[in-house]
Coordinates of C-alpha atoms in Angstrom, one line a residue:
M1 CA -15.4 18.9 6.2
A2 CA -14.5 17.9 2.7
N3 CA -15.6 19.9 -0.4
T4 CA -18.0 17.2 -1.5
Q5 CA -19.0 19.0 -4.8
E6 CA -15.4 19.3 -5.9
R7 CA -14.9 15.5 -5.5
L8 CA -18.0 14.3 -7.3
V9 CA -17.5 12.9 -10.8
S10 CA -19.4 14.1 -13.8
L11 CA -20.0 12.4 -17.2
P12 CA -18.7 15.3 -19.2
N13 CA -15.3 15.1 -17.5
I14 CA -15.1 11.4 -18.2
L15 CA -15.9 11.9 -21.9
V16 CA -13.3 14.7 -22.2
Q17 CA -10.6 12.5 -20.7
L18 CA -11.6 9.6 -23.0
S19 CA -11.2 11.8 -26.1
R20 CA -7.7 12.8 -24.9
Q21 CA -6.8 9.1 -24.6
A22 CA -7.9 8.1 -28.1
T23 CA -4.3 7.5 -29.2
S24 CA -3.8 4.8 -26.6
L25 CA -7.1 3.1 -27.4
H26 CA -5.4 -0.1 -28.7
I27 CA -3.6 -0.6 -25.4
K28 CA -6.8 -0.1 -23.5
L29 CA -8.6 -2.7 -25.7
K30 CA -5.7 -5.1 -25.1
G31 CA -6.3 -4.7 -21.4
V32 CA -10.0 -5.3 -21.8
Y33 CA -9.2 -8.4 -23.8
E34 CA -6.9 -9.7 -21.1
L35 CA -9.6 -9.2 -18.5
A36 CA -12.1 -11.0 -20.6
T37 CA -9.9 -14.0 -21.4
S38 CA -8.3 -14.5 -18.0
K39 CA -10.1 -17.5 -16.4
P40 CA -9.1 -19.0 -13.0
D41 CA -8.8 -22.6 -14.4
K42 CA -6.7 -21.5 -17.4
N43 CA -3.0 -22.7 -17.8
K44 CA -1.6 -19.2 -17.7
S45 CA 0.9 -17.8 -15.2
I46 CA 3.5 -15.1 -14.4
G47 CA 6.3 -17.6 -15.4
L48 CA 4.8 -18.3 -18.8
L49 CA 4.5 -14.6 -19.5
L50 CA 8.2 -14.1 -18.6
E51 CA 9.1 -16.9 -21.0
K52 CA 7.1 -15.4 -23.7
H53 CA 9.0 -12.1 -23.5
A54 CA 12.3 -13.9 -23.3
R55 CA 11.4 -15.6 -26.5
K56 CA 9.9 -12.6 -28.4
R57 CA 12.2 -9.8 -27.2
P58 CA 15.3 -11.5 -25.6
D59 CA 17.5 -8.4 -25.8
H60 CA 14.9 -5.9 -24.4
I61 CA 16.0 -4.5 -21.0
A62 CA 13.7 -6.0 -18.3
I63 CA 15.5 -4.7 -15.1
R64 CA 17.7 -1.7 -14.3
Y65 CA 19.4 -1.4 -11.0
E66 CA 22.0 1.1 -10.3
N67 CA 24.4 0.6 -13.2
V68 CA 23.4 -3.0 -13.9
T69 CA 20.9 -4.2 -16.5
Y70 CA 19.2 -7.5 -17.2
T71 CA 17.6 -8.4 -20.5
Y72 CA 14.4 -10.5 -20.6
D73 CA 16.6 -13.4 -21.8
Q74 CA 19.0 -13.0 -18.9
L75 CA 16.3 -12.6 -16.3
N76 CA 14.5 -15.8 -17.6
R77 CA 17.7 -17.8 -17.7
K78 CA 18.8 -16.8 -14.2
A79 CA 15.3 -17.6 -12.8
N80 CA 15.5 -21.0 -14.6
K81 CA 18.8 -21.9 -12.9
L82 CA 17.3 -21.1 -9.5
A83 CA 14.1 -22.9 -10.3
H84 CA 15.9 -26.1 -11.3
Y85 CA 17.8 -26.0 -8.0
L86 CA 14.7 -25.4 -6.0
A87 CA 13.0 -28.4 -7.7
S88 CA 16.1 -30.6 -6.8
Q89 CA 15.4 -29.7 -3.2
G90 CA 11.8 -30.9 -3.4
I91 CA 10.1 -27.5 -4.0
S92 CA 7.1 -28.0 -6.1
S93 CA 3.5 -26.8 -6.7
G94 CA 1.9 -25.4 -3.5
D95 CA 5.1 -25.3 -1.5
V96 CA 6.2 -22.0 0.2
V97 CA 9.6 -20.4 -0.1
A98 CA 10.2 -17.4 2.1
V99 CA 12.1 -14.5 0.4
V100 CA 14.0 -12.3 2.9
L101 CA 15.8 -9.8 0.6
E102 CA 15.9 -6.1 0.1
N103 CA 15.2 -4.4 -3.2
R104 CA 17.6 -5.8 -5.8
P105 CA 17.4 -7.8 -9.1
E106 CA 17.9 -11.1 -7.2
T107 CA 14.6 -10.5 -5.4
I108 CA 12.7 -10.5 -8.7
I109 CA 14.8 -13.5 -10.0
A110 CA 13.9 -15.5 -6.8
V111 CA 10.2 -14.7 -7.1
M112 CA 10.2 -15.7 -10.8
A113 CA 12.0 -19.0 -10.1
I114 CA 9.5 -19.8 -7.3
V115 CA 6.3 -19.1 -9.3
K116 CA 7.7 -21.1 -12.3
L117 CA 7.4 -24.2 -10.1
G118 CA 3.8 -23.3 -9.1
A119 CA 5.2 -22.6 -5.6
I120 CA 4.4 -19.6 -3.5
A121 CA 6.8 -16.7 -2.7
S122 CA 6.3 -15.5 0.8
M123 CA 7.5 -11.9 0.8
I124 CA 9.0 -11.1 4.2
N125 CA 9.0 -7.4 5.4
T126 CA 12.6 -6.5 5.6
S127 CA 12.1 -4.3 8.7
Q128 CA 10.9 -7.2 10.8
R129 CA 13.0 -8.6 13.6
G130 CA 12.4 -10.8 16.6
E131 CA 8.9 -11.9 17.5
V132 CA 7.2 -10.3 14.4
L133 CA 9.7 -11.9 12.0
L134 CA 9.4 -15.3 13.7
H135 CA 5.6 -15.0 13.4
S136 CA 5.8 -14.3 9.7
L137 CA 8.2 -17.1 9.0
T138 CA 6.3 -19.7 11.0
L139 CA 2.8 -18.6 9.9
V140 CA 3.3 -19.7 6.2
K141 CA 5.2 -22.9 7.0
A142 CA 8.0 -22.2 4.5
K143 CA 9.9 -25.2 3.1
M144 CA 12.9 -23.0 2.3
I145 CA 14.1 -19.6 3.4
I146 CA 16.2 -17.5 1.1
V147 CA 18.0 -14.8 3.1
G148 CA 20.0 -12.0 1.6
E149 CA 23.4 -11.2 3.1
E150 CA 21.9 -7.8 4.0
M151 CA 19.3 -9.5 6.2
L152 CA 21.5 -11.8 8.2
E153 CA 21.4 -9.6 11.2
N154 CA 17.6 -9.5 11.3
M155 CA 17.5 -13.3 10.9
A156 CA 19.9 -13.8 13.8
T157 CA 17.2 -12.4 16.1
V158 CA 15.0 -15.5 15.4
E159 CA 17.4 -18.3 14.6
G160 CA 17.3 -19.6 18.2
D161 CA 13.6 -20.1 18.0
L162 CA 13.4 -21.8 14.6
D163 CA 12.8 -25.5 14.4
A164 CA 15.4 -27.9 13.0
A165 CA 13.8 -28.1 9.6
S166 CA 13.7 -24.3 9.2
L167 CA 17.3 -24.0 10.3
A168 CA 18.3 -26.6 7.7
S169 CA 16.4 -24.7 5.0
L170 CA 18.3 -21.4 5.3
H171 CA 20.0 -20.3 2.1
Y172 CA 22.4 -17.4 1.8
L173 CA 22.3 -15.1 -1.2
R174 CA 25.4 -12.9 -1.5
D175 CA 25.0 -9.1 -1.7
S176 CA 28.2 -7.0 -1.3
G177 CA 30.2 -10.0 -0.2
T178 CA 31.4 -8.3 3.0
T179 CA 29.7 -10.9 5.2
P180 CA 30.5 -14.4 4.2
C181 CA 28.0 -17.3 4.2
P182 CA 27.4 -18.5 7.7
A183 CA 28.3 -22.1 8.4
H184 CA 24.7 -23.2 9.0
Y185 CA 23.5 -21.6 5.7
T186 CA 23.7 -23.1 2.2
N187 CA 25.4 -20.8 -0.3
L188 CA 22.8 -20.4 -3.0
L189 CA 25.0 -19.0 -5.7
D190 CA 27.4 -22.0 -5.4
R191 CA 24.5 -24.5 -5.7
I192 CA 22.9 -22.9 -8.8
A193 CA 26.1 -22.3 -10.8
D194 CA 26.0 -25.5 -12.8
R195 CA 22.2 -25.8 -13.1
S196 CA 20.3 -25.7 -16.4
D197 CA 19.1 -22.4 -17.7
Q198 CA 16.3 -23.9 -19.8
N199 CA 12.7 -23.4 -19.0
P200 CA 11.4 -26.0 -16.5
D201 CA 8.5 -28.2 -17.6
S202 CA 6.5 -27.2 -14.5
T203 CA 5.7 -23.7 -15.7
R204 CA 3.2 -24.7 -18.4
H205 CA 1.1 -26.6 -15.9
V206 CA 0.5 -23.7 -13.5
K207 CA -3.1 -22.5 -13.4
M208 CA -4.2 -19.0 -12.8
H209 CA -6.2 -19.8 -9.6
Q210 CA -3.0 -21.0 -7.9
P211 CA -1.4 -18.7 -5.3
C212 CA 1.8 -16.9 -6.4
Y213 CA 2.7 -14.7 -3.4
Y214 CA 1.9 -14.3 0.2
I215 CA 1.9 -10.6 1.0
F216 CA 1.9 -9.6 4.6
T217 CA -0.3 -6.8 6.0
S218 CA 1.7 -4.0 7.5
G219 CA 1.1 -4.9 11.1
T220 CA -0.2 -1.5 12.2
T221 CA -2.7 -3.5 14.5
G222 CA -1.3 -6.6 16.0
L223 CA 0.8 -9.2 14.3
P224 CA 0.8 -9.3 10.4
K225 CA -1.5 -11.5 8.5
A226 CA -0.5 -13.2 5.2
S227 CA -2.9 -12.3 2.4
V228 CA -3.0 -14.6 -0.7
M229 CA -2.2 -13.3 -4.2
S230 CA -3.1 -15.6 -7.1
H231 CA -1.8 -15.5 -10.7
Y232 CA -5.4 -14.7 -11.6
R233 CA -5.6 -11.6 -9.5
W234 CA -2.1 -10.6 -10.6
F235 CA -3.2 -10.8 -14.3
K236 CA -6.3 -8.8 -13.6
S237 CA -4.0 -6.1 -12.2
L238 CA -1.9 -6.4 -15.4
A239 CA -4.9 -5.9 -17.6
G240 CA -7.0 -3.4 -15.7
M241 CA -4.3 -1.3 -14.2
G242 CA -1.2 -1.7 -16.4
L243 CA -2.9 -1.7 -19.8
A244 CA -6.4 -0.3 -19.6
S245 CA -5.6 2.4 -17.1
M246 CA -1.9 3.3 -17.2
N247 CA -1.5 2.6 -21.0
M248 CA 1.9 0.9 -20.5
S249 CA 3.9 0.0 -23.5
K250 CA 7.3 -1.8 -24.1
D251 CA 8.9 1.6 -24.3
D252 CA 8.1 2.5 -20.7
I253 CA 10.4 2.3 -17.7
L254 CA 8.7 2.1 -14.3
Y255 CA 10.7 3.3 -11.3
V256 CA 10.1 1.4 -8.1
S257 CA 11.4 2.7 -4.8
L258 CA 8.8 1.0 -2.6
P259 CA 9.8 -2.3 -1.1
L260 CA 9.3 -5.4 -3.3
Y261 CA 7.5 -7.2 -0.5
H262 CA 4.6 -4.8 -1.0
N263 CA 1.8 -5.3 -3.6
N264 CA 2.3 -1.8 -5.1
A265 CA 5.7 -3.0 -6.2
L266 CA 5.4 -6.7 -6.8
T267 CA 1.9 -6.8 -8.2
V268 CA 0.8 -3.4 -9.5
S269 CA 4.2 -2.3 -10.8
M270 CA 5.7 -5.7 -11.8
A271 CA 2.4 -6.7 -13.5
A272 CA 2.3 -3.4 -15.5
V273 CA 5.9 -4.0 -16.6
L274 CA 5.5 -7.7 -17.6
G275 CA 2.1 -7.1 -19.2
S276 CA 3.6 -4.7 -21.7
G277 CA 7.1 -6.0 -21.9
A278 CA 8.5 -2.8 -20.4
C279 CA 11.4 -2.3 -18.0
I280 CA 11.4 -2.0 -14.2
A281 CA 14.0 0.2 -12.5
I282 CA 14.6 -0.6 -8.9
A283 CA 15.9 1.5 -6.1
R284 CA 17.3 -0.2 -3.0
K285 CA 15.2 2.1 -0.8
F286 CA 13.2 5.2 -1.1
S287 CA 15.1 8.4 -0.7
V288 CA 13.7 11.9 -1.0
S289 CA 17.1 13.4 -2.0
R290 CA 17.8 10.8 -4.7
F291 CA 14.3 10.2 -6.0
W292 CA 14.2 12.6 -9.0
D293 CA 17.9 12.0 -9.8
D294 CA 17.2 8.3 -10.0
V295 CA 14.2 9.0 -12.2
R296 CA 16.4 10.9 -14.6
H297 CA 19.2 8.4 -14.4
Y298 CA 16.9 5.6 -15.5
D299 CA 15.0 7.7 -18.0
A300 CA 11.9 6.5 -16.2
T301 CA 8.5 7.3 -17.7
A302 CA 6.4 6.1 -14.7
F303 CA 6.8 5.4 -11.0
C304 CA 4.8 3.9 -8.2
Y305 CA 3.9 5.6 -4.9
I306 CA 2.2 5.5 -1.5
G307 CA 0.5 8.8 -0.5
E308 CA 3.0 9.7 2.1
L309 CA 5.9 9.2 -0.4
C310 CA 4.3 12.0 -2.5
R311 CA 4.0 14.2 0.6
Y312 CA 7.7 13.7 1.4
L313 CA 8.6 14.7 -2.1
L314 CA 6.4 17.8 -1.9
N315 CA 7.8 18.9 1.4
A316 CA 11.4 18.9 -0.1
P317 CA 12.7 22.3 -1.1
Q318 CA 11.7 23.3 -4.7
K319 CA 14.3 23.0 -7.3
S320 CA 14.6 24.4 -10.8
D321 CA 14.7 20.9 -12.3
D322 CA 11.5 19.6 -10.6
R323 CA 9.9 19.1 -14.0
N324 CA 13.0 17.9 -15.7
H325 CA 12.0 14.3 -16.2
K326 CA 10.1 12.0 -18.6
I327 CA 7.4 10.8 -16.1
R328 CA 4.0 10.7 -17.8
V329 CA 2.1 8.5 -15.2
C330 CA 2.5 7.5 -11.6
V331 CA 0.5 4.7 -9.9
G332 CA -0.3 4.2 -6.3
N333 CA -2.8 4.9 -3.5
G334 CA -3.2 7.2 -0.6
L335 CA -2.5 10.5 -2.4
R336 CA -4.8 12.9 -0.4
P337 CA -7.0 15.5 -2.1
D338 CA -5.4 18.4 -0.2
I339 CA -2.0 17.9 -2.0
W340 CA -3.2 16.3 -5.2
M341 CA -3.1 19.4 -7.5
E342 CA 0.0 20.9 -5.9
F343 CA 1.9 17.7 -6.4
K344 CA 0.6 17.3 -10.0
Q345 CA 1.4 20.8 -11.0
R346 CA 4.8 21.2 -9.3
F347 CA 6.2 18.1 -10.8
G348 CA 4.3 18.3 -14.1
I349 CA 2.8 14.8 -14.0
E350 CA 0.2 14.2 -16.7
H351 CA -1.7 11.2 -15.1
I352 CA -2.0 10.4 -11.5
N353 CA -3.2 6.8 -11.6
E354 CA -4.6 6.6 -8.0
F355 CA -6.2 3.2 -7.2
Y356 CA -8.0 1.5 -4.4
G357 CA -7.4 -2.1 -3.5
A358 CA -6.1 -3.8 -0.4
S359 CA -3.9 -6.9 -0.6
E360 CA -6.8 -9.2 0.3
C361 CA -9.5 -7.3 -1.6
N362 CA -11.2 -9.0 -4.6
L363 CA -11.5 -6.0 -6.8
V364 CA -9.7 -2.7 -7.6
F365 CA -10.7 0.8 -8.4
T366 CA -8.4 2.6 -10.8
N367 CA -8.2 6.1 -12.2
A368 CA -8.5 5.0 -15.8
F369 CA -10.1 8.3 -16.9
N370 CA -7.4 10.5 -15.4
L371 CA -9.7 12.5 -13.2
D372 CA -8.4 14.5 -10.2
K373 CA -8.9 13.6 -6.6
T374 CA -10.5 10.1 -7.1
A375 CA -9.4 6.5 -6.5
G376 CA -11.1 5.8 -9.8
F377 CA -13.6 3.5 -11.4
C378 CA -14.6 -0.1 -11.0
P379 CA -17.0 -2.0 -13.2
L380 CA -17.4 -5.0 -10.9
S381 CA -20.0 -5.6 -8.2
Y382 CA -19.5 -3.5 -5.1
N383 CA -21.6 -1.2 -2.9
I384 CA -21.2 1.6 -0.3
V385 CA -23.5 1.1 2.7
E386 CA -24.5 3.2 5.7
Y387 CA -22.3 2.5 8.8
D388 CA -22.9 3.2 12.5
I389 CA -19.5 4.3 13.8
E390 CA -20.6 4.3 17.4
E391 CA -22.0 0.8 17.2
D392 CA -19.2 -0.3 14.8
T393 CA -21.6 -2.1 12.5
P394 CA -23.4 -1.5 9.2
V395 CA -26.9 -0.1 9.4
R396 CA -29.7 -2.5 8.4
D397 CA -33.3 -1.7 7.7
N398 CA -36.4 -3.4 9.2
K399 CA -35.9 -6.3 6.8
G400 CA -32.4 -6.8 8.1
L401 CA -30.8 -5.6 4.8
M402 CA -28.0 -3.1 4.4
I403 CA -28.7 0.4 3.1
P404 CA -26.7 1.9 0.1
V405 CA -25.6 5.5 0.4
K406 CA -26.3 8.1 -2.4
P407 CA -23.6 10.0 -4.4
G408 CA -21.9 12.6 -2.2
N409 CA -22.2 10.5 1.0
T410 CA -19.7 8.3 2.8
G411 CA -20.2 4.7 3.9
L412 CA -18.5 1.3 4.2
L413 CA -17.2 -0.2 1.0
I414 CA -18.2 -3.8 0.5
T415 CA -17.5 -6.0 -2.5
E416 CA -19.5 -9.0 -3.7
V417 CA -17.9 -12.4 -3.5
N418 CA -18.7 -14.6 -6.5
D419 CA -17.1 -16.7 -9.2
K420 CA -15.8 -13.7 -11.1
Q421 CA -14.7 -12.0 -7.9
P422 CA -13.4 -14.7 -5.6
F423 CA -12.2 -13.8 -2.1
E424 CA -8.7 -15.4 -1.7
G425 CA -8.4 -14.2 1.9
Y426 CA -5.5 -14.9 4.3
T427 CA -3.6 -18.1 5.2
D428 CA -5.6 -18.0 8.4
E429 CA -9.2 -19.3 7.7
D430 CA -10.7 -17.7 10.8
A431 CA -9.3 -14.3 9.9
S432 CA -10.7 -14.7 6.4
N433 CA -14.2 -15.6 7.6
K434 CA -14.3 -12.5 9.9
K435 CA -14.0 -10.3 6.8
L436 CA -17.3 -11.6 5.2
F437 CA -20.8 -10.4 5.5
H438 CA -23.8 -12.6 4.6
N439 CA -27.4 -11.9 3.7
V440 CA -26.5 -8.3 2.8
F441 CA -29.1 -7.5 0.1
T442 CA -30.6 -11.0 -0.5
Q443 CA -30.7 -14.2 1.4
G444 CA -27.5 -16.2 0.8
D445 CA -25.4 -13.5 -0.8
C446 CA -21.8 -12.9 0.4
W447 CA -19.8 -9.7 0.5
F448 CA -16.3 -8.8 1.6
N449 CA -15.9 -6.1 4.3
T450 CA -13.0 -3.9 3.1
G451 CA -12.9 -2.1 6.5
D452 CA -12.7 1.2 4.6
L453 CA -15.0 4.2 4.5
V454 CA -15.2 5.8 1.1
M455 CA -17.2 8.6 -0.6
N456 CA -19.6 7.7 -3.4
Q457 CA -18.4 10.1 -6.1
G458 CA -21.0 8.9 -8.6
W459 CA -20.4 7.2 -12.0
K460 CA -18.9 4.2 -10.3
H461 CA -16.1 6.2 -8.8
V462 CA -15.0 6.5 -5.1
S463 CA -12.5 8.4 -3.0
F464 CA -11.0 7.1 0.2
A465 CA -12.3 8.6 3.4
D466 CA -10.9 6.6 6.4
R467 CA -10.3 3.2 7.9
L468 CA -12.8 1.7 10.3
G469 CA -11.2 2.0 13.7
D470 CA -9.6 5.3 12.7
T471 CA -12.8 7.3 12.3
F472 CA -14.2 8.1 15.8
R473 CA -17.3 9.7 17.3
W474 CA -17.2 12.9 19.4
K475 CA -20.0 15.2 20.5
G476 CA -22.4 13.0 18.6
E477 CA -20.5 13.5 15.3
N478 CA -18.3 11.2 13.2
V479 CA -14.7 12.5 12.8
A480 CA -12.7 11.2 9.8
T481 CA -9.0 11.3 10.8
T482 CA -7.8 11.7 7.3
E483 CA -9.7 15.0 6.9
V484 CA -8.3 16.4 10.2
E485 CA -4.8 15.3 9.2
S486 CA -5.1 17.1 5.9
I487 CA -6.2 20.4 7.6
L488 CA -3.4 20.2 10.2
M489 CA -0.8 19.7 7.5
E490 CA -2.1 22.7 5.5
H491 CA -0.5 24.8 8.3
Q492 CA 2.9 26.0 7.1
D493 CA 4.6 24.9 10.3
I494 CA 3.3 21.3 10.5
E495 CA 5.1 18.7 8.4
H496 CA 3.2 15.6 9.5
A497 CA 0.1 14.8 11.5
V498 CA -1.4 11.6 12.8
V499 CA -4.9 11.9 14.1
Y500 CA -6.8 9.4 16.3
G501 CA -9.5 9.3 19.0
V502 CA -8.7 8.9 22.7
Q503 CA -10.9 8.0 25.7
I504 CA -11.5 10.6 28.4
P505 CA -13.1 9.5 31.7
H506 CA -16.7 10.8 32.2
T507 CA -17.3 11.5 28.5
D508 CA -18.9 9.7 25.7
G509 CA -17.1 8.8 22.5
R510 CA -13.5 9.7 21.9
A511 CA -11.8 13.1 21.9
G512 CA -9.6 14.1 19.0
M513 CA -5.8 13.9 19.4
A514 CA -3.0 14.5 16.9
T515 CA 0.6 13.6 17.1
I516 CA 2.3 16.3 15.0
T517 CA 5.8 16.9 13.6
P518 CA 6.5 20.7 13.6
S519 CA 8.9 22.1 11.0
K520 CA 10.5 24.3 13.7
P521 CA 11.4 24.0 17.4
A522 CA 8.3 23.9 19.7
D523 CA 9.3 27.1 21.4
Q524 CA 9.3 29.0 18.1
M525 CA 5.8 27.7 17.1
D526 CA 2.9 30.2 17.2
W527 CA 0.3 28.1 18.9
D528 CA -2.3 30.9 18.8
D529 CA -2.0 30.8 15.0
V530 CA -2.3 26.9 14.9
T531 CA -5.4 27.2 17.1
R532 CA -7.0 29.8 14.8
H533 CA -6.1 27.6 11.8
V534 CA -7.9 24.5 13.1
R535 CA -10.9 26.4 14.5
D536 CA -11.3 28.2 11.2
K537 CA -11.0 25.1 9.0
L538 CA -12.7 22.5 11.1
P539 CA -16.1 22.1 12.8
A540 CA -15.9 22.4 16.6
Y541 CA -16.4 18.7 17.2
A542 CA -13.4 17.8 14.9
V543 CA -10.9 20.2 16.4
P544 CA -8.2 18.1 18.2
I545 CA -8.3 18.5 22.0
F546 CA -4.8 17.3 22.4
L547 CA -1.6 17.8 20.3
R548 CA 1.5 15.6 21.0
L549 CA 4.8 16.8 19.6
R550 CA 7.2 14.3 18.0
E551 CA 10.3 14.9 16.0
Q552 CA 9.6 11.9 13.7
Q553 CA 6.5 9.7 13.2
E554 CA 6.8 6.0 13.6
V555 CA 5.7 4.3 10.3
T556 CA 5.7 0.9 8.8
G557 CA 8.0 0.0 5.8
T558 CA 5.3 1.4 3.5
F559 CA 4.7 4.7 5.4
K560 CA 1.6 3.7 7.3
Y561 CA 1.4 5.3 10.7
R562 CA 1.4 3.2 13.8
K563 CA -1.6 4.4 15.7
V564 CA -2.2 1.5 18.1
E565 CA 0.5 2.6 20.6
L566 CA -0.5 6.3 20.2
K567 CA -4.1 5.5 21.1
E568 CA -3.0 3.5 24.2
E569 CA -0.7 6.2 25.4
A570 CA -3.2 8.9 24.7
Y571 CA -2.6 12.2 26.5
H572 CA -1.2 10.6 29.7
L573 CA 2.0 12.3 30.7
D574 CA 3.4 9.2 32.4
K575 CA 3.2 7.3 29.0
T576 CA 4.3 10.0 26.6
G577 CA 7.8 10.3 28.0
D578 CA 9.6 13.6 27.3
E579 CA 7.4 14.5 24.3
T580 CA 5.3 17.6 24.9
V581 CA 1.5 17.3 25.0
L582 CA -0.7 20.4 24.4
V583 CA -4.3 20.8 25.3
L584 CA -7.3 23.0 24.5
T585 CA -9.0 23.6 27.9
G586 CA -12.0 25.6 26.6
K587 CA -13.9 27.0 23.7
N588 CA -11.8 30.3 23.7
S589 CA -8.5 28.9 24.7
S590 CA -5.4 28.3 22.7
Y591 CA -3.1 25.2 22.7
E592 CA -1.1 25.2 25.9
P593 CA 1.2 22.6 27.6
L594 CA -0.6 19.9 29.5
T595 CA 0.4 19.8 33.1
A596 CA -0.1 17.0 35.7
E597 CA -2.6 19.3 37.5
T598 CA -4.6 19.8 34.3
E599 CA -4.5 16.1 33.4
A600 CA -5.9 15.3 36.9
K601 CA -8.8 17.7 36.4
I602 CA -9.5 16.2 33.0
D603 CA -9.5 12.7 34.4
A604 CA -11.8 13.8 37.2
G605 CA -14.3 15.3 34.8
E606 CA -13.7 18.8 36.2
L607 CA -13.0 20.4 32.8
S608 CA -15.6 20.6 30.0
L609 CA -13.6 19.8 26.9

């Protein structure tokens, strides 16, 4: 389905891009040096780096938020005051402090204070309520919970289920001041007012291998898991991504509209900023209408993204000032090949620094050579192996060993676990063990299962293909959902599409189904044209049998689609509510509304789909 040749990487293209980046060679070399000198047992940490900038460039702006600024000296002193209070409450190395705050400077201040003590900041998803929020808070056994005024309503949904110790640990952090501190909370600003603003002694004892954050998975399948981020991995992102790949300098301003509880913001972006002594500009929340105005307001030279964020920006009406900004680089993941060039050209972005790396993954690919339609390059030990979608397992040869794929082919990405690439996993040991393969290429070796299918683009580059569990098998062929989604969204009347496989009685495999958001009312859609579009662009086995119409897709806080419920509801009219479901009932048919009578025939195996 994909244009494989277009997405392969060639050595001449790499050399051309390297020659264009010659002026930033000193920054790249600094990144390589940081990578080489960062050792897990070294006394080096995020807190020490902040103190270094506060000492060397105290008046340089570190944070911009709306019309407020914080210099490095101010940021460090505010973090110190909070750190001293936390220490007075018994918070020390290895303890967990839950941070329940939206995007604002206080979020970064809280995180910096926590990591200065060698403690762990557990970053709580601000969209969570009820059972999911309770799960996240109890999973990490937080010794203290810092709650923003803006999050009091969410916290109220779980307070009745918290134990006495957790209730006693609740600390209120003022926001607008419209909701006063509840009686059962401790007012944090009151408690830190008279604390010392000098660097705590604890910071210089923190080692790189120690955890700094717990970052929760998005919870698209089941309850969220807490992945562990160490100072060591954070510094590797600083070096490999911020310096060697993005070429960040102290003059850069990186705009962040993604939530700070996400690694793209707190690790990729914050590490890039602190690594170069630059400035981070924070938006409270992502807004399509305000995005470029914010970029201009902050004089931003960089921003971070998730793929769907870019699609939202691209779907917005074109404006004459689309290129009126100072952005030279954007960093993120999930930008799909079908919109890559259009996005780059419309907004005039010089370098799309796409990367690949999950919260729990022990290595990162990054587009250091500024090539198009690639998740980039990784010099560390990984492999891409053949995978049997139907059996849901890697293919092994007659010796029981996995089989690497050749350039141009797609397989399961696995990464070697060793001293240089430790797997830090989740807080749940059983969940961590389930992500490891053993005896992959030699007896006794250990490899991390990313759970992702990627294309081997050659020259140590990859592009993302699909998640295991999303790719499905139909008519004896593997169907990559991301490819089908891209084709559907090429149609001018389809804004968004979520593709997945559904089970049909009396058939093998799973049939393709898409939940789509049309750009016009359903009765104005030309379904014959949509049918022609997908039949022309997709092989027969990949054409979705069912379409479900939805005004707005359900997504997580970081724009990941929630497919679990969609798969369970499938095409069944008693489960899809008042949303229209369309079906292709034959090879020459067009999409038409699914009726109860047609559904019964499908379930009885009377229609050949």
